[in-house]
Coordinates of C-alpha atoms in Angstrom, one line a residue:
M1 CA -44.1 -11.2 -90.2
S2 CA -41.6 -9.6 -92.7
V3 CA -41.7 -5.8 -93.4
Y4 CA -40.4 -4.0 -96.4
A5 CA -40.3 -0.3 -97.5
A6 CA -41.1 0.2 -101.2
V7 CA -40.1 3.7 -102.4
D8 CA -42.2 4.2 -105.5
L9 CA -41.6 7.5 -107.5
G10 CA -44.0 8.5 -110.2
A11 CA -44.1 11.4 -112.5
S12 CA -46.6 13.4 -110.4
S13 CA -46.0 12.0 -106.9
G14 CA -43.8 9.8 -104.8
R15 CA -44.7 7.4 -102.0
V16 CA -43.1 5.2 -99.4
M17 CA -45.2 2.1 -98.9
T18 CA -44.8 -0.4 -96.1
A19 CA -45.4 -4.0 -97.1
R20 CA -46.1 -6.6 -94.5
I21 CA -46.0 -10.3 -95.5
E22 CA -47.6 -12.7 -93.1
G23 CA -48.4 -16.2 -94.1
E24 CA -49.8 -16.3 -97.7
R25 CA -50.8 -12.7 -97.9
I26 CA -49.2 -9.3 -98.4
G27 CA -50.7 -6.0 -97.2
L28 CA -49.6 -2.5 -98.2
T29 CA -50.0 0.7 -96.2
E30 CA -48.9 4.1 -97.2
A31 CA -46.3 5.5 -94.9
H32 CA -45.8 8.8 -96.7
R33 CA -46.9 10.5 -99.9
F34 CA -45.3 13.6 -101.4
A35 CA -45.7 15.7 -104.5
N36 CA -43.3 15.5 -107.4
R37 CA -43.4 19.1 -108.8
P38 CA -41.0 19.8 -111.7
V39 CA -39.5 23.3 -111.8
R40 CA -38.7 25.4 -114.9
V41 CA -35.5 27.4 -114.5
D42 CA -34.0 29.5 -117.3
G43 CA -36.2 27.8 -119.8
T44 CA -35.3 24.2 -118.8
L45 CA -37.7 21.9 -117.0
H46 CA -36.0 20.1 -114.1
W47 CA -37.0 17.5 -111.5
D48 CA -36.7 18.8 -108.0
I49 CA -34.5 15.9 -107.0
L50 CA -33.6 17.2 -103.5
A51 CA -37.3 17.6 -102.7
L52 CA -37.8 14.0 -103.8
Y53 CA -34.9 12.8 -101.7
R54 CA -36.4 14.7 -98.7
G55 CA -39.7 12.9 -99.3
V56 CA -37.9 9.6 -99.4
L57 CA -36.1 10.3 -96.1
D58 CA -39.4 11.5 -94.4
G59 CA -41.1 8.4 -95.7
L60 CA -38.5 6.0 -94.4
R61 CA -38.8 7.7 -91.0
E62 CA -42.5 7.2 -91.1
A63 CA -42.2 3.5 -92.2
G64 CA -40.1 2.6 -89.2
P65 CA -37.8 -0.4 -88.9
V66 CA -38.0 -2.7 -92.0
D67 CA -36.2 -5.8 -93.2
S68 CA -35.2 -4.1 -96.5
I69 CA -35.7 -1.0 -98.7
G70 CA -36.2 -0.9 -102.5
I71 CA -36.5 2.0 -104.9
D72 CA -38.3 2.2 -108.2
S73 CA -39.1 5.2 -110.4
W74 CA -40.0 6.3 -113.9
A75 CA -37.4 5.6 -116.6
V76 CA -35.0 7.5 -119.0
D77 CA -34.0 10.4 -116.7
Y78 CA -30.7 10.5 -114.8
G79 CA -28.2 12.5 -112.7
L80 CA -24.6 13.0 -113.6
L81 CA -21.9 12.8 -110.9
D82 CA -18.5 14.5 -111.1
G83 CA -15.2 12.9 -110.0
A84 CA -15.9 13.6 -106.4
G85 CA -19.3 12.0 -106.5
R86 CA -21.2 15.3 -106.5
L87 CA -24.4 15.8 -108.5
I88 CA -23.9 18.1 -111.5
G89 CA -27.1 20.1 -111.6
N90 CA -30.7 19.0 -111.1
P91 CA -31.8 16.2 -113.5
V92 CA -33.8 17.4 -116.5
H93 CA -37.4 16.3 -117.1
Y94 CA -38.0 14.1 -120.1
R95 CA -40.7 16.5 -121.3
D96 CA -38.2 19.3 -121.7
G97 CA -37.6 20.4 -125.3
R98 CA -33.8 20.2 -125.2
T99 CA -33.8 17.0 -127.3
D100 CA -35.8 18.4 -130.2
G101 CA -34.2 17.2 -133.5
I102 CA -31.5 15.1 -131.8
M103 CA -33.1 11.7 -132.3
E104 CA -33.6 12.5 -136.0
R105 CA -30.0 13.4 -136.4
V106 CA -28.7 10.3 -134.7
V107 CA -31.0 8.1 -136.8
A108 CA -29.7 9.8 -139.9
D109 CA -26.1 9.3 -138.8
L110 CA -26.2 5.7 -137.6
G111 CA -29.4 4.3 -139.1
A112 CA -32.5 3.3 -137.3
D113 CA -31.8 -0.4 -137.8
T114 CA -28.4 -0.2 -136.2
L115 CA -29.9 1.5 -133.1
Y116 CA -32.8 -1.0 -132.9
Q117 CA -30.7 -4.1 -133.3
V118 CA -28.7 -3.0 -130.2
G119 CA -31.2 -1.3 -127.9
G120 CA -34.4 -2.7 -129.3
L121 CA -36.1 0.5 -128.1
Q122 CA -39.1 2.4 -129.3
F123 CA -37.9 5.6 -131.0
L124 CA -38.8 8.4 -128.5
P125 CA -37.1 11.8 -128.5
F126 CA -36.6 11.7 -124.7
N127 CA -34.7 8.4 -124.5
T128 CA -31.6 8.8 -122.3
V129 CA -29.1 8.5 -125.2
Y130 CA -30.7 11.6 -126.9
Q131 CA -30.7 13.5 -123.6
L132 CA -27.0 12.8 -123.1
L133 CA -26.3 14.2 -126.5
A134 CA -28.0 17.4 -125.5
E135 CA -26.2 17.5 -122.2
P136 CA -24.1 20.7 -121.7
D137 CA -22.3 19.3 -118.6
L138 CA -21.3 16.0 -120.1
G139 CA -17.6 16.9 -120.2
R140 CA -17.6 17.3 -116.4
A141 CA -19.3 14.0 -115.7
E142 CA -17.7 10.7 -114.6
T143 CA -20.8 8.7 -113.7
L144 CA -24.4 8.4 -115.0
L145 CA -27.0 7.2 -112.5
M146 CA -30.6 6.7 -113.3
I147 CA -33.0 8.2 -110.7
P148 CA -33.3 5.1 -108.5
D149 CA -29.6 4.5 -108.7
L150 CA -28.9 8.1 -107.7
L151 CA -31.1 7.9 -104.6
T152 CA -29.5 4.5 -103.8
R153 CA -26.1 6.3 -104.0
W154 CA -27.2 8.9 -101.5
L155 CA -28.7 6.4 -99.1
T156 CA -25.8 3.9 -99.2
G157 CA -22.8 5.5 -100.9
S158 CA -22.7 2.6 -103.4
V159 CA -22.7 3.0 -107.2
G160 CA -24.4 0.7 -109.7
A161 CA -27.0 0.6 -112.5
E162 CA -30.0 -1.6 -112.2
V163 CA -30.7 -3.5 -115.5
T164 CA -34.4 -2.8 -116.1
N165 CA -33.9 0.9 -115.9
A166 CA -30.6 0.7 -117.8
S167 CA -32.5 -1.1 -120.6
T168 CA -34.5 2.2 -121.3
T169 CA -31.4 4.3 -122.0
G170 CA -30.6 3.2 -125.6
L171 CA -27.1 2.4 -124.4
Y172 CA -27.9 -1.2 -123.2
D173 CA -27.6 -4.1 -125.5
V174 CA -30.8 -6.1 -125.2
R175 CA -29.2 -9.1 -126.9
T176 CA -26.2 -9.5 -124.6
G177 CA -27.7 -8.0 -121.4
D178 CA -24.7 -5.6 -121.0
W179 CA -23.9 -2.0 -121.8
A180 CA -23.5 -1.2 -125.5
R181 CA -20.1 0.4 -125.0
G182 CA -19.3 0.3 -128.7
L183 CA -22.4 2.3 -129.5
A184 CA -21.6 4.8 -126.8
E185 CA -18.2 5.3 -128.3
R186 CA -19.6 5.8 -131.8
L187 CA -21.9 8.5 -130.4
G188 CA -19.0 10.2 -128.7
L189 CA -20.2 9.4 -125.3
P190 CA -17.6 8.3 -122.7
A191 CA -18.2 4.7 -121.9
G192 CA -16.8 5.2 -118.5
L193 CA -20.0 7.0 -117.6
L194 CA -21.8 3.6 -117.4
P195 CA -21.5 1.9 -114.0
E196 CA -21.5 -1.8 -113.2
L197 CA -24.9 -3.4 -113.7
R198 CA -27.0 -4.8 -110.9
H199 CA -29.9 -7.3 -111.2
P200 CA -33.1 -7.3 -109.2
G201 CA -32.6 -9.1 -105.9
A202 CA -28.9 -8.1 -105.6
P203 CA -27.8 -6.3 -102.4
A204 CA -27.0 -2.5 -102.9
G205 CA -25.5 -1.7 -99.6
T206 CA -26.7 -0.5 -96.2
L207 CA -27.7 2.9 -94.9
L208 CA -25.0 5.5 -94.4
A209 CA -24.6 6.7 -90.8
E210 CA -26.0 10.2 -91.7
V211 CA -29.0 8.6 -93.4
A212 CA -29.6 6.3 -90.4
A213 CA -29.5 9.4 -88.1
E214 CA -31.9 11.3 -90.4
T215 CA -34.5 8.4 -90.6
G216 CA -34.1 6.8 -87.2
L217 CA -33.4 3.5 -88.9
P218 CA -30.5 1.2 -88.0
D219 CA -27.5 1.7 -90.3
S220 CA -27.5 -2.0 -90.9
T221 CA -30.8 -1.7 -92.8
P222 CA -30.2 -3.1 -96.3
I223 CA -31.1 -1.6 -99.7
T224 CA -32.1 -4.4 -102.1
T225 CA -32.0 -3.8 -105.8
V226 CA -35.5 -4.2 -107.2
A227 CA -36.8 -3.9 -110.8
S228 CA -36.2 -0.2 -110.5
H229 CA -38.1 0.9 -113.6
D230 CA -41.6 1.3 -112.1
T231 CA -43.2 -0.5 -115.1
A232 CA -40.9 -3.5 -114.6
S233 CA -41.9 -3.7 -110.9
A234 CA -45.6 -3.3 -111.9
V235 CA -45.3 -6.1 -114.5
A236 CA -43.6 -8.3 -111.9
A237 CA -46.8 -7.9 -109.8
V238 CA -49.2 -8.8 -112.6
P239 CA -51.4 -11.5 -111.1
A240 CA -51.3 -13.7 -114.2
S241 CA -51.8 -17.5 -114.0
T242 CA -50.8 -18.1 -117.6
E243 CA -48.0 -16.9 -119.9
R244 CA -50.6 -15.9 -122.5
F245 CA -51.4 -12.6 -121.0
A246 CA -51.1 -9.0 -122.0
Y247 CA -50.6 -6.1 -119.6
I248 CA -51.5 -2.4 -119.5
S249 CA -49.6 -0.5 -116.8
S250 CA -52.0 2.4 -116.7
G251 CA -51.1 5.8 -115.3
T252 CA -49.8 9.0 -116.6
W253 CA -48.4 6.8 -119.4
S254 CA -49.9 3.5 -120.5
L255 CA -47.3 0.8 -121.2
V256 CA -49.1 -1.8 -123.3
G257 CA -47.5 -5.1 -124.2
L258 CA -46.5 -8.7 -123.5
E259 CA -43.9 -10.5 -121.3
L260 CA -41.5 -12.5 -123.5
P261 CA -38.4 -14.7 -123.0
E262 CA -36.5 -13.0 -125.9
P263 CA -36.5 -9.6 -127.6
V264 CA -38.3 -9.1 -131.0
L265 CA -35.8 -7.2 -133.2
T266 CA -37.4 -7.6 -136.6
E267 CA -37.8 -4.9 -139.2
E268 CA -41.6 -5.1 -138.7
S269 CA -41.2 -4.6 -135.0
R270 CA -39.0 -1.5 -135.5
L271 CA -41.4 0.0 -138.0
A272 CA -44.2 -0.6 -135.5
N273 CA -42.1 1.3 -132.9
F274 CA -42.2 -1.4 -130.3
T275 CA -39.7 -1.5 -127.4
N276 CA -37.8 -4.3 -125.8
E277 CA -37.1 -3.4 -122.2
G278 CA -35.7 -5.5 -119.4
G279 CA -38.0 -7.3 -117.0
L280 CA -37.6 -9.4 -113.9
D281 CA -35.5 -12.6 -114.2
G282 CA -34.2 -11.8 -117.7
T283 CA -37.7 -11.4 -119.3
V284 CA -38.4 -8.8 -122.0
R285 CA -41.2 -6.3 -121.7
Y286 CA -42.2 -6.1 -125.3
L287 CA -44.4 -3.0 -125.4
R288 CA -45.3 0.3 -126.9
N289 CA -45.8 3.5 -124.9
V290 CA -49.2 5.1 -125.2
M291 CA -49.8 8.6 -123.9
G292 CA -52.1 7.4 -121.2
L293 CA -54.1 9.3 -118.6
W294 CA -51.9 12.3 -119.0
I295 CA -54.4 13.8 -121.5
L296 CA -57.3 13.4 -119.0
Q297 CA -55.1 14.8 -116.2
E298 CA -54.2 17.9 -118.2
C299 CA -57.9 18.4 -119.2
M300 CA -58.8 18.4 -115.6
R301 CA -56.0 20.7 -114.7
T302 CA -57.2 23.1 -117.4
W303 CA -60.8 23.0 -116.2
G304 CA -59.7 23.3 -112.5
E305 CA -61.7 20.1 -112.0
T306 CA -60.9 17.6 -109.2
D307 CA -64.0 15.3 -109.3
V308 CA -62.8 12.5 -111.6
A309 CA -65.7 10.2 -110.5
G310 CA -68.2 12.8 -111.5
L311 CA -66.6 13.3 -114.9
L312 CA -66.5 9.6 -115.5
D313 CA -70.1 9.2 -114.6
A314 CA -71.1 12.0 -117.0
A315 CA -68.8 10.5 -119.7
A316 CA -70.5 7.1 -119.4
Q317 CA -73.8 8.8 -120.3
A318 CA -72.4 10.8 -123.3
D319 CA -72.9 9.7 -126.9
P320 CA -70.2 7.2 -128.0
F321 CA -67.7 7.8 -130.8
Q322 CA -68.5 11.5 -131.5
A323 CA -64.8 12.0 -132.0
V324 CA -61.6 10.1 -131.6
V325 CA -57.9 11.2 -131.5
D326 CA -54.5 9.6 -131.6
P327 CA -53.2 9.9 -128.0
D328 CA -49.7 9.5 -129.4
D329 CA -49.8 12.6 -131.6
P330 CA -47.0 14.9 -130.5
V331 CA -49.4 17.7 -130.0
F332 CA -50.5 16.0 -126.7
M333 CA -47.0 15.6 -125.3
P334 CA -46.3 18.9 -123.6
P335 CA -48.3 20.4 -120.6
G336 CA -51.0 22.9 -121.7
D337 CA -54.6 23.4 -122.6
M338 CA -55.5 19.9 -123.6
P339 CA -59.2 20.5 -124.4
A340 CA -58.2 23.1 -126.9
R341 CA -55.7 20.8 -128.5
I342 CA -58.4 18.1 -128.8
T343 CA -60.6 20.6 -130.5
T344 CA -57.8 21.6 -132.9
Y345 CA -57.0 18.0 -133.7
C346 CA -60.6 17.2 -134.5
E347 CA -61.0 20.2 -136.7
R348 CA -57.8 19.3 -138.5
T349 CA -59.0 15.8 -139.1
G350 CA -62.5 16.7 -140.2
Q351 CA -64.3 15.7 -137.1
R352 CA -66.8 17.6 -135.0
P353 CA -65.0 18.4 -131.7
P354 CA -66.5 17.2 -128.5
R355 CA -68.7 19.7 -126.7
G356 CA -68.4 20.1 -122.9
Q357 CA -66.5 18.1 -120.4
A358 CA -68.4 14.8 -120.5
Q359 CA -68.0 14.4 -124.3
T360 CA -64.3 15.4 -124.0
V361 CA -63.7 12.8 -121.4
R362 CA -65.5 10.2 -123.4
C363 CA -63.4 11.1 -126.5
V364 CA -60.2 10.7 -124.4
L365 CA -61.2 7.3 -123.0
E366 CA -62.5 5.9 -126.2
S367 CA -59.3 7.0 -127.9
L368 CA -57.2 5.3 -125.3
A369 CA -59.1 2.1 -125.6
L370 CA -58.6 2.2 -129.4
A371 CA -54.9 2.7 -128.9
Y372 CA -54.8 -0.3 -126.6
R373 CA -56.7 -2.4 -129.2
R374 CA -54.3 -1.4 -131.9
T375 CA -51.2 -1.9 -129.8
L376 CA -52.2 -5.3 -128.4
R377 CA -53.1 -6.6 -131.9
D378 CA -49.8 -5.4 -133.2
A379 CA -47.9 -7.1 -130.3
V380 CA -49.6 -10.4 -130.9
R381 CA -48.9 -10.2 -134.6
L382 CA -45.3 -9.2 -134.3
S383 CA -44.4 -11.6 -131.4
G384 CA -46.4 -14.6 -132.4
R385 CA -47.7 -14.9 -128.8
D386 CA -51.4 -15.4 -128.5
V387 CA -53.2 -13.5 -125.6
E388 CA -56.2 -14.8 -123.6
V389 CA -56.5 -12.0 -121.0
V390 CA -55.5 -8.4 -120.4
H391 CA -54.3 -7.3 -117.0
V392 CA -54.7 -3.6 -116.2
V393 CA -52.5 -2.6 -113.3
G394 CA -51.7 0.8 -111.7
G395 CA -53.9 3.8 -111.1
G396 CA -56.0 3.2 -114.3
A397 CA -57.3 -0.1 -112.8
R398 CA -59.6 2.1 -110.7
N399 CA -61.2 3.6 -113.9
A400 CA -64.0 1.2 -114.4
L401 CA -65.3 3.0 -117.6
L402 CA -61.9 2.8 -119.3
C403 CA -61.5 -0.9 -118.2
R404 CA -65.0 -1.7 -119.7
M405 CA -64.1 0.1 -122.9
T406 CA -60.8 -1.8 -123.1
A407 CA -62.5 -5.1 -122.8
N408 CA -65.0 -4.1 -125.5
A409 CA -62.3 -2.7 -127.8
T410 CA -59.9 -5.6 -127.5
G411 CA -62.6 -8.4 -127.3
L412 CA -60.7 -9.8 -124.4
P413 CA -61.4 -10.2 -120.6
V414 CA -59.8 -7.4 -118.6
V415 CA -58.7 -8.1 -115.1
A416 CA -58.2 -4.9 -113.1
G417 CA -55.7 -4.7 -110.3
P418 CA -53.6 -4.3 -108.3
V419 CA -53.6 -0.5 -108.2
E420 CA -50.3 -0.3 -106.4
A421 CA -48.7 -2.8 -108.6
A422 CA -45.3 -1.1 -108.8
A423 CA -45.0 -0.9 -105.0
L424 CA -46.1 -4.5 -104.7
G425 CA -43.6 -5.7 -107.2
N426 CA -40.9 -3.7 -105.5
A427 CA -41.6 -5.2 -102.1
L428 CA -42.0 -8.7 -103.4
V429 CA -38.7 -8.8 -105.1
Q430 CA -37.1 -7.7 -101.8
A431 CA -39.0 -10.5 -100.0
R432 CA -38.0 -13.1 -102.6
A433 CA -34.3 -12.0 -102.3
Q434 CA -34.6 -12.8 -98.6
G435 CA -36.3 -16.2 -99.2
V436 CA -39.6 -15.1 -97.8
V437 CA -41.5 -15.5 -101.1
S438 CA -41.1 -17.9 -104.0
D439 CA -44.0 -17.2 -106.4
I440 CA -44.6 -13.5 -106.6
R441 CA -47.7 -13.6 -108.8
A442 CA -49.4 -16.3 -106.8
L443 CA -49.1 -14.2 -103.6
V444 CA -50.6 -11.2 -105.4
R445 CA -53.5 -13.3 -106.6
Q446 CA -54.1 -14.4 -103.0
S447 CA -53.8 -11.0 -101.5
E448 CA -55.6 -8.6 -104.0
Q449 CA -59.2 -8.0 -104.8
L450 CA -59.3 -8.1 -108.6
V451 CA -62.2 -7.1 -110.8
T452 CA -62.9 -8.8 -114.2
Y453 CA -64.6 -7.0 -117.1
L454 CA -65.9 -9.2 -119.9
P455 CA -66.3 -7.9 -123.5
E456 CA -69.8 -6.7 -124.3
G457 CA -71.6 -5.6 -127.4
D458 CA -70.6 -5.6 -131.1
D459 CA -67.1 -5.0 -132.3
E460 CA -68.3 -3.0 -135.3
P461 CA -68.5 0.4 -133.7
W462 CA -64.9 0.0 -132.5
A463 CA -63.8 -1.2 -135.9
R464 CA -65.4 1.8 -137.6
A465 CA -63.8 4.2 -135.1
Q466 CA -60.5 2.6 -135.8
A467 CA -60.9 3.0 -139.5
R468 CA -61.9 6.6 -139.1
L469 CA -58.8 7.3 -137.0
A470 CA -56.6 5.5 -139.6
D471 CA -58.0 7.9 -142.3
C472 CA -57.2 11.0 -140.3

């Protein structure tokens, strides 16, 4: 039996999962889970990176001896190191408002097409490149490390940049698979900030003596580079048996798209705001970000409600299509009173706002399903890749109502699971690097209980709702 520790950090919580591979099956257990609570200081929203690091150390101690450790997290955010390797300030949260107006200024200076032809990224105001241009401490920095790379540096002392996370920065050339140092120089960013790239499966060092003492693990325990963008790890664990699949990595964000061998850098793709991010083995995750379950999470926080199952049961009984919203409208980005924002959006667009919690939840889920429908149809049209099935992975795979709506809205079978896709992909890349696993997706299919939702009913109500939203 082989044992791996998968450190998987999400926007609201982190976890250290222990993966055991025996024969033709993999099993996951949770060694430790800890909160990820951002902190606002002097008007700036920060990640509490030291609390996260403490959670990682505690989790590794609970996991016990393992054959390898891998780390994945959300994308775009980073830490800056000075010349002595010390962290310059707490990393800033991507939802902070410091980048307001910067993306628009950069686009005006360099041109949207120039940026897209290099990075191939969806234009989002919190992309790393725009954060760096808002960075007051940039002049003191010598090295930029994305969040998993920063934690790897603290665990091992080694410095490097994993490619799937690097591909979300806007400073990575999706055509060449290397840093876009020329673009960095045009933006006035020191190219020396960008460390050597690492690929999933590459060794990233062994534990420092102080880390070994803190965790009780041998200092010979290796860190293996995994697909460190959590979505890249999740897509690696999609249990597809054909290349003609779409995926929805469903959590706080929904990442909706296709796995392709090459980027799509056409003008149509840029105008549709699709992103080309790195995937396992040189693949491209061609996708668009959809706001995701964040809206529902913020509704529940506003209501002080914790019974998501009860809310979903009530929403299933509510009248359909009373109101729909665009989840990607900027009004839904910041934390706050989401039910009030939904009401305001509906009033602004001439719709009757949902009444009560059940109708509000129904509105959110139908709106998400419509966004998935729109995004997947755009992805098929822009890439030329037909789709036979949609795989929903991540926490949203538990949401049976949303999965049913997604099948009905897209007209495609939806296969839900695995829920812990990012941790599975993380662990399986480690195992493959050690020669324990050859076909990652086959092992996931053999190990996970998957649920299939077939399309039901008429497409016409979804088409009408889509048309209504387009007119708003």
